[in-house]
């Protein structure tokens, strides 16, 4: 885990130690912890606005508890998480996302290169012989 600032949101699927100024959210069975993570990430700017600016910036527990998050059924949460996980991998992973993006851009380049350089062939002219 990395050190963050007040209002930062992180996700871990492993046990970790947390300082006393970190909110650890445990989810009930009808709420995917990864869905909650993405929902909170969607609200991160609101959280940053609630940070008290002092010598040590703090975010109150009440600020976090006031956030309203619509909670669809668990299967819909899992569907949303799968989409966002895939997108996150494509955007942030150098080993998966970048090579795939390069491959797609190469195909796009080849396609447009073909369109630009595929001139219509002139009609074939029959060669006239001296007997015509």
Short mmCIF file of C-alpha atoms in Angstrom, two decimals:
data_model
loop_
_atom_site.label_atom_id
_atom_site.label_comp_id
_atom_site.label_asym_id
_atom_site.label_seq_id
_atom_site.Cartn_x
_atom_site.Cartn_y
_atom_site.Cartn_z
CA UNK A 1 0.00 0.00 0.00
CA UNK A 2 1.14 3.51 -0.59
CA UNK A 3 0.80 6.56 1.57
CA UNK A 4 -2.16 8.74 0.64
CA UNK A 5 -3.65 12.06 1.51
CA UNK A 6 -6.91 12.87 3.26
CA UNK A 7 -9.76 11.91 0.93
CA UNK A 8 -7.75 9.39 -1.07
CA UNK A 9 -9.44 6.06 -1.77
CA UNK A 10 -7.66 2.73 -2.08
CA UNK A 11 -8.71 -0.89 -2.49
CA UNK A 12 -7.03 -3.99 -1.13
CA UNK A 13 -8.18 -7.58 -1.28
CA UNK A 14 -5.48 -8.53 1.25
CA UNK A 15 -5.14 -7.94 4.96
CA UNK A 16 -3.20 -4.81 5.82
CA UNK A 17 -2.42 -2.57 8.74
CA UNK A 18 -4.14 0.80 8.82
CA UNK A 19 -3.22 3.91 10.77
CA UNK A 20 -5.79 5.41 13.13
CA UNK A 21 -6.75 8.10 10.60
CA UNK A 22 -7.73 5.58 7.89
CA UNK A 23 -11.31 4.46 7.37
CA UNK A 24 -11.56 0.74 6.67
CA UNK A 25 -14.91 -0.22 5.22
CA UNK A 26 -16.14 -3.79 5.59
CA UNK A 27 -19.06 -4.61 3.34
CA UNK A 28 -22.15 -6.73 4.03
CA UNK A 29 -22.89 -9.77 1.85
CA UNK A 30 -25.16 -7.81 -0.51
CA UNK A 31 -22.44 -5.27 -1.35
CA UNK A 32 -19.32 -6.03 -3.34
CA UNK A 33 -16.30 -4.34 -1.77
CA UNK A 34 -14.88 -3.65 -5.25
CA UNK A 35 -18.20 -2.07 -6.32
CA UNK A 36 -18.05 0.15 -3.23
CA UNK A 37 -14.48 1.11 -4.14
CA UNK A 38 -15.48 2.18 -7.66
CA UNK A 39 -18.57 4.00 -6.36
CA UNK A 40 -16.43 5.93 -3.87
CA UNK A 41 -13.85 6.70 -6.56
CA UNK A 42 -16.72 8.24 -8.51
CA UNK A 43 -17.34 10.51 -5.50
CA UNK A 44 -13.71 11.30 -4.73
CA UNK A 45 -13.93 14.99 -5.65
CA UNK A 46 -16.78 15.39 -3.14
CA UNK A 47 -14.60 13.79 -0.49
CA UNK A 48 -11.69 16.09 -1.27
CA UNK A 49 -14.03 19.07 -0.82
CA UNK A 50 -14.91 17.82 2.67
CA UNK A 51 -11.29 17.60 3.87
CA UNK A 52 -10.63 20.01 6.74
CA UNK A 53 -7.60 22.08 5.90
CA UNK A 54 -5.46 22.36 8.99
CA UNK A 55 -1.86 21.61 9.90
CA UNK A 56 -2.84 17.96 9.35
CA UNK A 57 -5.69 17.65 6.82
CA UNK A 58 -8.52 15.37 8.02
CA UNK A 59 -11.69 13.90 6.61
CA UNK A 60 -14.45 13.29 9.12
CA UNK A 61 -16.25 9.97 9.37
CA UNK A 62 -19.55 11.84 8.94
CA UNK A 63 -18.41 13.15 5.56
CA UNK A 64 -17.88 9.60 4.37
CA UNK A 65 -21.11 8.31 5.90
CA UNK A 66 -23.17 11.04 4.18
CA UNK A 67 -22.23 9.85 0.70
CA UNK A 68 -25.23 8.34 -1.08
CA UNK A 69 -24.45 5.36 -3.28
CA UNK A 70 -27.14 3.53 -5.25
CA UNK A 71 -26.71 -0.19 -4.70
CA UNK A 72 -27.99 -2.49 -7.45
CA UNK A 73 -28.37 -6.22 -6.87
CA UNK A 74 -25.17 -8.21 -6.43
CA UNK A 75 -25.12 -9.66 -9.96
CA UNK A 76 -25.34 -6.16 -11.45
CA UNK A 77 -22.56 -4.98 -9.11
CA UNK A 78 -20.38 -7.86 -10.31
CA UNK A 79 -21.13 -7.01 -13.95
CA UNK A 80 -20.17 -3.35 -13.37
CA UNK A 81 -16.99 -4.34 -11.50
CA UNK A 82 -15.95 -6.70 -14.32
CA UNK A 83 -16.31 -3.91 -16.88
CA UNK A 84 -14.45 -1.37 -14.74
CA UNK A 85 -11.70 -3.87 -13.85
CA UNK A 86 -11.15 -4.62 -17.54
CA UNK A 87 -11.07 -0.92 -18.40
CA UNK A 88 -8.70 -0.22 -15.51
CA UNK A 89 -6.35 -2.97 -16.73
CA UNK A 90 -6.40 -1.66 -20.28
CA UNK A 91 -5.71 1.88 -19.13
CA UNK A 92 -3.16 1.27 -16.38
CA UNK A 93 -1.35 -1.97 -17.18
CA UNK A 94 1.87 -1.67 -19.13
CA UNK A 95 1.98 -5.41 -19.71
CA UNK A 96 -1.61 -5.82 -20.94
CA UNK A 97 -3.10 -2.48 -21.84
CA UNK A 98 -0.24 -0.88 -23.72
CA UNK A 99 0.55 -3.83 -26.02
CA UNK A 100 -3.16 -4.25 -26.82
CA UNK A 101 -3.47 -0.52 -27.55
CA UNK A 102 -0.40 -0.64 -29.77
CA UNK A 103 -1.84 -3.63 -31.64
CA UNK A 104 -5.17 -1.85 -32.17
CA UNK A 105 -3.47 1.36 -33.34
CA UNK A 106 -1.27 -0.67 -35.73
CA UNK A 107 -4.37 -2.28 -37.26
CA UNK A 108 -6.03 1.14 -37.50
CA UNK A 109 -2.91 2.55 -39.17
CA UNK A 110 -2.77 -0.31 -41.67
CA UNK A 111 -6.47 0.11 -42.48
CA UNK A 112 -6.21 3.85 -43.14
CA UNK A 113 -2.90 3.45 -44.96
CA UNK A 114 -4.62 0.97 -47.22
CA UNK A 115 -7.49 3.37 -47.86
CA UNK A 116 -5.14 6.24 -48.63
CA UNK A 117 -2.80 4.31 -50.87
CA UNK A 118 -5.20 1.98 -52.66
CA UNK A 119 -5.68 4.01 -55.81
CA UNK A 120 -8.09 2.75 -58.44
CA UNK A 121 -6.27 0.92 -61.14
CA UNK A 122 -6.48 2.56 -64.53
CA UNK A 123 -8.51 0.62 -67.10
CA UNK A 124 -6.40 -1.79 -69.08
CA UNK A 125 -5.76 -0.68 -72.55
CA UNK A 126 -5.33 -3.35 -75.09
CA UNK A 127 -2.15 -3.11 -77.01
CA UNK A 128 -2.70 -2.32 -80.61
CA UNK A 129 -0.83 -4.34 -83.05
CA UNK A 130 0.17 -3.33 -86.51
CA UNK A 131 -2.66 -5.49 -87.82
CA UNK A 132 -5.47 -3.51 -86.10
#
